[in-house]
PDB file of C-alpha atoms in Angstrom:
ATOM      1  CA  MET Y  16     -31.366 -73.958 -20.953  1.00 51.00           C
ATOM      2  CA  THR Y  17     -31.184 -70.498 -22.550  1.00 51.00           C
ATOM      3  CA  ALA Y  18     -28.772 -67.741 -21.312  1.00 49.00           C
ATOM      4  CA  ALA Y  19     -31.651 -65.707 -19.862  1.00 48.00           C
ATOM      5  CA  HIS Y  20     -32.688 -68.704 -17.515  1.00 51.00           C
ATOM      6  CA  ARG Y  21     -29.196 -69.222 -16.351  1.00 52.00           C
ATOM      7  CA  THR Y  22     -28.766 -65.674 -15.126  1.00 50.00           C
ATOM      8  CA  GLY Y  23     -31.905 -65.316 -13.638  1.00 50.00           C
ATOM      9  CA  GLY Y  24     -33.569 -63.407 -16.090  1.00 49.00           C
ATOM     10  CA  ARG Y  25     -30.882 -60.561 -15.986  1.00 49.00           C
ATOM     11  CA  ALA Y  26     -30.580 -60.161 -19.691  1.00 50.00           C
ATOM     12  CA  ALA Y  27     -34.584 -59.496 -20.186  1.00 52.00           C
ATOM     13  CA  ASN Y  28     -34.929 -57.460 -17.070  1.00 59.00           C
ATOM     14  CA  GLY Y  29     -31.814 -55.333 -16.789  1.00 72.00           C
ATOM     15  CA  PHE Y  30     -30.283 -54.329 -13.851  1.00 73.00           C
ATOM     16  CA  THR Y  31     -31.533 -55.179 -10.176  1.00 81.00           C
ATOM     17  CA  LEU Y  32     -32.599 -52.637  -7.670  1.00 78.00           C
ATOM     18  CA  VAL Y  33     -29.349 -53.162  -5.421  1.00 80.00           C
ATOM     19  CA  GLU Y  34     -27.212 -52.648  -8.615  1.00 80.00           C
ATOM     20  CA  VAL Y  35     -29.126 -49.476  -9.491  1.00 80.00           C
ATOM     21  CA  MET Y  36     -28.756 -48.140  -5.904  1.00 84.00           C
ATOM     22  CA  ILE Y  37     -24.799 -48.790  -5.607  1.00 85.00           C
ATOM     23  CA  SER Y  38     -24.578 -47.013  -8.965  1.00 83.00           C
ATOM     24  CA  LEU Y  39     -26.271 -43.987  -7.502  1.00 83.00           C
ATOM     25  CA  LEU Y  40     -24.171 -44.225  -4.453  1.00 84.00           C
ATOM     26  CA  ILE Y  41     -21.003 -44.210  -6.148  1.00 86.00           C
ATOM     27  CA  PHE Y  42     -22.495 -41.383  -8.534  1.00 81.00           C
ATOM     28  CA  GLY Y  43     -23.133 -39.430  -5.340  1.00 83.00           C
ATOM     29  CA  LEU Y  44     -19.641 -39.884  -3.853  1.00 84.00           C
ATOM     30  CA  LEU Y  45     -18.083 -39.077  -7.178  1.00 84.00           C
ATOM     31  CA  ALA Y  46     -20.260 -35.700  -7.477  1.00 83.00           C
ATOM     32  CA  ALA Y  47     -19.606 -34.846  -3.632  1.00 83.00           C
ATOM     33  CA  ALA Y  48     -16.164 -35.406  -4.121  1.00 83.00           C
ATOM     34  CA  GLY Y  49     -15.952 -33.092  -7.124  1.00 81.00           C
ATOM     35  CA  VAL Y  50     -17.742 -30.382  -5.320  1.00 81.00           C
ATOM     36  CA  ALA Y  51     -15.324 -30.487  -2.505  1.00 81.00           C
ATOM     37  CA  VAL Y  52     -12.218 -30.292  -5.065  1.00 81.00           C
ATOM     38  CA  LEU Y  53     -14.285 -27.341  -7.142  1.00 80.00           C
ATOM     39  CA  THR Y  54     -15.024 -25.311  -3.490  1.00 81.00           C
ATOM     40  CA  PHE Y  55     -11.291 -25.625  -2.368  1.00 77.00           C
ATOM     41  CA  SER Y  56     -10.467 -24.526  -5.993  1.00 77.00           C
ATOM     42  CA  VAL Y  57     -12.303 -21.449  -5.632  1.00 74.00           C
ATOM     43  CA  ARG Y  58     -11.461 -20.541  -2.519  1.00 79.00           C
ATOM     44  CA  ALA Y  59      -7.765 -21.147  -2.879  1.00 74.00           C
ATOM     45  CA  GLN Y  60      -8.084 -18.696  -5.964  1.00 72.00           C
ATOM     46  CA  GLY Y  61     -10.026 -16.132  -3.931  1.00 71.00           C
ATOM     47  CA  VAL Y  62      -6.977 -16.072  -1.391  1.00 68.00           C
ATOM     48  CA  THR Y  63      -4.326 -16.482  -4.171  1.00 75.00           C
ATOM     49  CA  GLN Y  64      -5.977 -13.217  -5.582  1.00 71.00           C
ATOM     50  CA  SER Y  65      -6.211 -11.630  -2.336  1.00 76.00           C
ATOM     51  CA  LYS Y  66      -2.524 -11.885  -1.571  1.00 79.00           C
ATOM     52  CA  PHE Y  67      -1.316 -11.188  -5.119  1.00 80.00           C
ATOM     53  CA  ASP Y  68      -3.679  -7.647  -4.603  1.00 81.00           C
ATOM     54  CA  ASP Y  69      -2.107  -7.051  -1.341  1.00 84.00           C
ATOM     55  CA  ILE Y  70       1.507  -7.651  -2.759  1.00 87.00           C
ATOM     56  CA  ALA Y  71       0.429  -5.119  -5.335  1.00 89.00           C
ATOM     57  CA  ALA Y  72      -0.843  -2.573  -2.986  1.00 90.00           C
ATOM     58  CA  VAL Y  73       2.367  -2.821  -1.126  1.00 91.00           C
ATOM     59  CA  SER Y  74       4.477  -2.430  -4.232  1.00 90.00           C
ATOM     60  CA  ARG Y  75       2.393   0.545  -5.340  1.00 92.00           C
ATOM     61  CA  LEU Y  76       2.935   2.196  -1.738  1.00 93.00           C
ATOM     62  CA  ASN Y  77       6.608   1.781  -1.615  1.00 92.00           C
ATOM     63  CA  ALA Y  78       6.992   3.260  -5.346  1.00 91.00           C
ATOM     64  CA  LEU Y  79       4.880   6.171  -4.523  1.00 92.00           C
ATOM     65  CA  LEU Y  80       6.351   7.027  -1.279  1.00 94.00           C
ATOM     66  CA  ALA Y  81      10.016   6.629  -2.806  1.00 92.00           C
ATOM     67  CA  ALA Y  82       8.663   9.037  -5.710  1.00 91.00           C
ATOM     68  CA  ASP Y  83       7.236  11.413  -3.577  1.00 93.00           C
ATOM     69  CA  LEU Y  84      10.119  11.533  -1.038  1.00 94.00           C
ATOM     70  CA  ALA Y  85      12.881  11.831  -4.006  1.00 92.00           C
ATOM     71  CA  GLN Y  86      11.234  14.599  -5.585  1.00 93.00           C
ATOM     72  CA  ALA Y  87      10.568  16.481  -2.302  1.00 93.00           C
ATOM     73  CA  LEU Y  88      11.231  20.612  -2.283  1.00 92.00           C
ATOM     74  CA  PRO Y  89      12.186  23.055   0.235  1.00 91.00           C
ATOM     75  CA  ARG Y  90       9.304  24.957  -0.577  1.00 89.00           C
ATOM     76  CA  GLY Y  91       6.944  26.123   2.372  1.00 88.00           C
ATOM     77  CA  THR Y  92       3.434  26.756   1.703  1.00 90.00           C
ATOM     78  CA  ARG Y  93       0.169  28.262   3.696  1.00 88.00           C
ATOM     79  CA  ASP Y  94      -2.860  26.198   4.892  1.00 86.00           C
ATOM     80  CA  GLY Y  95      -6.780  27.206   4.656  1.00 82.00           C
ATOM     81  CA  GLY Y  96      -6.162  30.283   7.088  1.00 83.00           C
ATOM     82  CA  GLY Y  97      -3.107  31.713   5.731  1.00 85.00           C
ATOM     83  CA  THR Y  98      -0.702  30.364   8.368  1.00 87.00           C
ATOM     84  CA  PRO Y  99       2.759  29.435   7.014  1.00 89.00           C
ATOM     85  CA  MET Y 100       3.843  26.086   6.963  1.00 89.00           C
ATOM     86  CA  PRO Y 101       7.236  24.402   6.723  1.00 90.00           C
ATOM     87  CA  PRO Y 102       8.357  22.529   3.715  1.00 91.00           C
ATOM     88  CA  PHE Y 103       8.396  19.211   5.405  1.00 93.00           C
ATOM     89  CA  ILE Y 104       6.122  18.081   8.496  1.00 92.00           C
ATOM     90  CA  GLY Y 105       6.775  14.727   9.977  1.00 92.00           C
ATOM     91  CA  GLY Y 106       5.303  13.182  12.975  1.00 90.00           C
ATOM     92  CA  SER Y 107       6.690  10.150  14.727  1.00 91.00           C
ATOM     93  CA  GLY Y 108       3.809   8.065  13.310  1.00 89.00           C
ATOM     94  CA  SER Y 109      -0.236   7.301  12.845  1.00 88.00           C
ATOM     95  CA  GLN Y 110      -0.908   9.077  16.000  1.00 88.00           C
ATOM     96  CA  THR Y 111      -0.767  12.118  14.380  1.00 85.00           C
ATOM     97  CA  ASP Y 112      -2.695  13.708  11.530  1.00 85.00           C
ATOM     98  CA  PRO Y 113      -1.391  14.017   9.040  1.00 88.00           C
ATOM     99  CA  MET Y 114       1.750  12.039   9.930  1.00 93.00           C
ATOM    100  CA  LEU Y 115       3.870  13.404   6.959  1.00 94.00           C
ATOM    101  CA  MET Y 116       3.144  16.316   4.634  1.00 94.00           C
ATOM    102  CA  LEU Y 117       5.487  17.487   2.141  1.00 94.00           C
ATOM    103  CA  VAL Y 118       5.776  19.528  -1.007  1.00 94.00           C
ATOM    104  CA  ARG Y 119       7.170  17.389  -4.479  1.00 93.00           C
ATOM    105  CA  GLY Y 120       7.694  18.584  -7.759  1.00 89.00           C
ATOM    106  CA  GLY Y 121       7.339  16.460 -11.002  1.00 84.00           C
ATOM    107  CA  TRP Y 122       3.164  16.750 -10.965  1.00 82.00           C
ATOM    108  CA  THR Y 123       2.689  15.956 -14.773  1.00 80.00           C
ATOM    109  CA  ASN Y 124       0.713  18.368 -16.104  1.00 77.00           C
ATOM    110  CA  LEU Y 125      -1.068  16.639 -19.269  1.00 76.00           C
ATOM    111  CA  ASP Y 126      -3.980  19.003 -19.732  1.00 78.00           C
ATOM    112  CA  ASP Y 127      -1.996  22.331 -19.325  1.00 77.00           C
ATOM    113  CA  ALA Y 128      -4.132  23.322 -16.413  1.00 77.00           C
ATOM    114  CA  PRO Y 129      -3.119  26.774 -14.759  1.00 76.00           C
ATOM    115  CA  ARG Y 130      -1.385  25.140 -11.792  1.00 79.00           C
ATOM    116  CA  PRO Y 131       2.519  24.699 -10.848  1.00 80.00           C
ATOM    117  CA  ASP Y 132       4.257  21.330 -11.505  1.00 85.00           C
ATOM    118  CA  ALA Y 133       4.888  20.900  -7.810  1.00 89.00           C
ATOM    119  CA  GLN Y 134       1.994  19.558  -5.423  1.00 91.00           C
ATOM    120  CA  LYS Y 135       1.498  19.484  -1.719  1.00 94.00           C
ATOM    121  CA  ILE Y 136       1.025  15.907  -0.313  1.00 94.00           C
ATOM    122  CA  ALA Y 137       0.244  14.279   2.878  1.00 95.00           C
ATOM    123  CA  TYR Y 138      -0.060  10.741   4.377  1.00 95.00           C
ATOM    124  CA  ARG Y 139      -2.277   9.793   7.392  1.00 94.00           C
ATOM    125  CA  LEU Y 140      -3.847   6.494   8.708  1.00 94.00           C
ATOM    126  CA  ASN Y 141      -7.705   6.402   8.618  1.00 93.00           C
ATOM    127  CA  ASN Y 142      -9.445   3.504   9.957  1.00 92.00           C
ATOM    128  CA  GLY Y 143      -7.201   1.043   9.484  1.00 92.00           C
ATOM    129  CA  THR Y 144      -6.346   2.278   5.923  1.00 94.00           C
ATOM    130  CA  LEU Y 145      -3.016   4.299   4.919  1.00 95.00           C
ATOM    131  CA  GLU Y 146      -3.896   7.083   2.832  1.00 95.00           C
ATOM    132  CA  ARG Y 147      -2.362   9.680   0.411  1.00 95.00           C
ATOM    133  CA  ILE Y 148      -3.751  13.362   0.398  1.00 95.00           C
ATOM    134  CA  ALA Y 149      -3.216  15.657  -2.605  1.00 93.00           C
ATOM    135  CA  TYR Y 150      -3.582  19.242  -2.835  1.00 92.00           C
ATOM    136  CA  PRO Y 151      -4.788  21.117  -6.495  1.00 90.00           C
ATOM    137  CA  LEU Y 152      -2.912  23.991  -5.067  1.00 89.00           C
ATOM    138  CA  LEU Y 153      -0.101  24.746  -2.907  1.00 89.00           C
ATOM    139  CA  ASP Y 154      -1.312  27.355  -0.767  1.00 89.00           C
ATOM    140  CA  GLY Y 155      -4.878  27.771   0.912  1.00 84.00           C
ATOM    141  CA  ALA Y 156      -6.396  25.029  -1.037  1.00 86.00           C
ATOM    142  CA  GLU Y 157      -8.827  22.157   0.150  1.00 89.00           C
ATOM    143  CA  PRO Y 158      -7.312  18.674  -0.327  1.00 91.00           C
ATOM    144  CA  LEU Y 159      -8.781  16.326  -2.890  1.00 92.00           C
ATOM    145  CA  PRO Y 160     -10.632  13.136  -2.005  1.00 95.00           C
ATOM    146  CA  PRO Y 161      -8.031  10.535  -0.101  1.00 95.00           C
ATOM    147  CA  ALA Y 162      -6.494   7.738  -2.051  1.00 94.00           C
ATOM    148  CA  ALA Y 163      -6.497   4.680  -0.260  1.00 94.00           C
ATOM    149  CA  LEU Y 164      -3.154   2.808  -0.588  1.00 94.00           C
ATOM    150  CA  LEU Y 165      -3.070  -0.280   1.894  1.00 93.00           C
ATOM    151  CA  SER Y 166      -5.663  -1.690   4.345  1.00 92.00           C
ATOM    152  CA  GLN Y 167      -5.520  -3.931   7.207  1.00 92.00           C
ATOM    153  CA  VAL Y 168      -2.805  -1.339   9.171  1.00 94.00           C
ATOM    154  CA  ASP Y 169      -2.794  -1.219  12.917  1.00 94.00           C
ATOM    155  CA  ARG Y 170      -0.116   1.495  13.125  1.00 94.00           C
ATOM    156  CA  VAL Y 171       2.705   3.366  11.522  1.00 95.00           C
ATOM    157  CA  ALA Y 172       6.024   4.548  13.005  1.00 95.00           C
ATOM    158  CA  LEU Y 173       8.234   7.039  11.262  1.00 95.00           C
ATOM    159  CA  ARG Y 174      11.525   7.950  11.649  1.00 95.00           C
ATOM    160  CA  TYR Y 175      13.737  10.697   9.715  1.00 95.00           C
ATOM    161  CA  ARG Y 176      17.473  10.575   8.955  1.00 93.00           C
ATOM    162  CA  ILE Y 177      19.647  13.768   9.231  1.00 88.00           C
ATOM    163  CA  ARG Y 178      23.387  13.804   9.342  1.00 86.00           C
ATOM    164  CA  GLY Y 179      23.878  10.214   9.982  1.00 86.00           C
ATOM    165  CA  ALA Y 180      21.650   9.983  13.020  1.00 91.00           C
ATOM    166  CA  TRP Y 181      17.667   9.222  12.968  1.00 93.00           C
ATOM    167  CA  SER Y 182      14.958  10.860  14.785  1.00 91.00           C
ATOM    168  CA  ASP Y 183      11.519   9.838  15.283  1.00 88.00           C
ATOM    169  CA  ARG Y 184      10.316  13.491  14.580  1.00 87.00           C
ATOM    170  CA  TRP Y 185      11.480  16.109  12.144  1.00 88.00           C
ATOM    171  CA  GLU Y 186      11.438  19.876  12.478  1.00 83.00           C
ATOM    172  CA  SER Y 187      12.316  22.049   9.462  1.00 83.00           C
ATOM    173  CA  ARG Y 188      14.795  24.432   9.865  1.00 84.00           C
ATOM    174  CA  PRO Y 189      16.278  27.259   7.570  1.00 82.00           C
ATOM    175  CA  GLU Y 190      19.832  25.397   7.209  1.00 84.00           C
ATOM    176  CA  ALA Y 191      17.881  21.867   6.816  1.00 86.00           C
ATOM    177  CA  PRO Y 192      14.595  22.108   5.494  1.00 90.00           C
ATOM    178  CA  LEU Y 193      14.517  18.705   4.376  1.00 93.00           C
ATOM    179  CA  PRO Y 194      15.665  15.463   5.953  1.00 93.00           C
ATOM    180  CA  ASP Y 195      18.070  13.034   4.177  1.00 92.00           C
ATOM    181  CA  ALA Y 196      16.015   9.841   4.475  1.00 94.00           C
ATOM    182  CA  VAL Y 197      12.489   8.887   5.952  1.00 95.00           C
ATOM    183  CA  GLU Y 198      11.769   5.574   7.500  1.00 95.00           C
ATOM    184  CA  MET Y 199       8.243   4.130   7.597  1.00 95.00           C
ATOM    185  CA  GLN Y 200       7.489   1.113   9.721  1.00 95.00           C
ATOM    186  CA  ILE Y 201       4.016  -0.610   9.227  1.00 95.00           C
ATOM    187  CA  ALA Y 202       2.173  -3.074  11.862  1.00 95.00           C
ATOM    188  CA  ARG Y 203      -0.186  -4.558   9.825  1.00 92.00           C
ATOM    189  CA  ARG Y 204      -3.074  -6.811  10.946  1.00 88.00           C
ATOM    190  CA  GLY Y 205      -1.698 -10.465  11.715  1.00 82.00           C
ATOM    191  CA  GLY Y 206       1.500  -9.715  13.164  1.00 83.00           C
ATOM    192  CA  ASN Y 207       3.283  -8.943   9.918  1.00 88.00           C
ATOM    193  CA  THR Y 208       5.576  -5.296   9.597  1.00 91.00           C
ATOM    194  CA  LEU Y 209       6.865  -3.836   6.870  1.00 92.00           C
ATOM    195  CA  ARG Y 210       9.768  -1.074   6.639  1.00 94.00           C
ATOM    196  CA  LEU Y 211      10.198   0.954   4.174  1.00 94.00           C
ATOM    197  CA  VAL Y 212      12.992   3.528   3.768  1.00 93.00           C
ATOM    198  CA  ALA Y 213      13.375   6.298   0.856  1.00 93.00           C
ATOM    199  CA  PRO Y 214      15.814   9.241   0.123  1.00 93.00           C
ATOM    200  CA  VAL Y 215      14.664  12.698   0.493  1.00 93.00           C
ATOM    201  CA  GLY Y 216      14.992  15.196  -2.266  1.00 86.00           C
ATOM    202  CA  THR Y 217      17.458  13.012  -4.115  1.00 74.00           C
ATOM    203  CA  GLY Y 218      19.843  15.544  -5.601  1.00 48.00           C
ATOM    204  CA  TYR Y 219      18.430  18.453  -3.931  1.00 46.00           C
ATOM    205  CA  ALA Y 220      21.963  19.604  -1.964  1.00 47.00           C
ATOM    206  CA  PRO Y 221      25.396  18.273  -2.302  1.00 45.00           C
ATOM    207  CA  PRO Y 222      27.050  15.919   0.271  1.00 48.00           C
ATOM    208  CA  LEU Y 223      29.113  18.019   2.607  1.00 49.00           C
ATOM    209  CA  ARG Y 224      32.765  17.314   3.116  1.00 50.00           C
ATOM    210  CA  GLU Y 225      34.519  16.790   6.051  1.00 51.00           C
ATOM    211  CA  GLY Y 226      35.153  20.380   7.688  1.00 50.00           C
ATOM    212  CA  GLY Y 227      32.022  21.706   6.264  1.00 45.00           C
ATOM    213  CA  ASP Y 228      32.821  22.303   2.818  1.00 43.00           C
ATOM    214  CA  PHE Y 229      30.617  21.649  -0.038  1.00 35.00           C
ATOM    215  CA  GLY Y 230      31.486  19.036  -2.692  1.00 37.00           C
ATOM    216  CA  GLN Y 231      32.090  19.902  -5.810  1.00 36.00           C
TER     217      GLN Y 231
END
């Protein structure tokens, strides 16, 4: 008897229908598992990228706010109607618009445009997005389009430090046009809260000694 007869004709006729069906079932299971793994990897990559983008946005906000506040100037401005405005306007938080407005120096003029190196800027919360608004001129100019800094924001609370004490509102006075520091607390959707603290006008005024004398 030949080998083909002993195996029931398998050598001549190939795989049986049952074997083909089992092979297709195993292949389908492997393909489904591969698709599931690939889908999970794509979703994980998307979530990771979103987290990285959010971390980068927070870092940019922190750097930009610190730079704006550090270069704050005691320079008053005028609005579009010509009304005088103090050099530093600070509200208690996102319920005011703008919640923060100041004049900062160090505005680089790469194209030698006819403008000063100081710039008026403002911060506000608009539909869950923290925005920074810049003005092309210090007095009487309309603002430029706002720049979105951070999304998914529920509310913002601000505090201002002057002579060792914190206040939730700032009013410039001739003897104190700028606060010493600003604290910004950002409550975000999902329950996360950020706290940013930055000094104002670094080097703008020398520290006071005990008794009110200026330091050397």
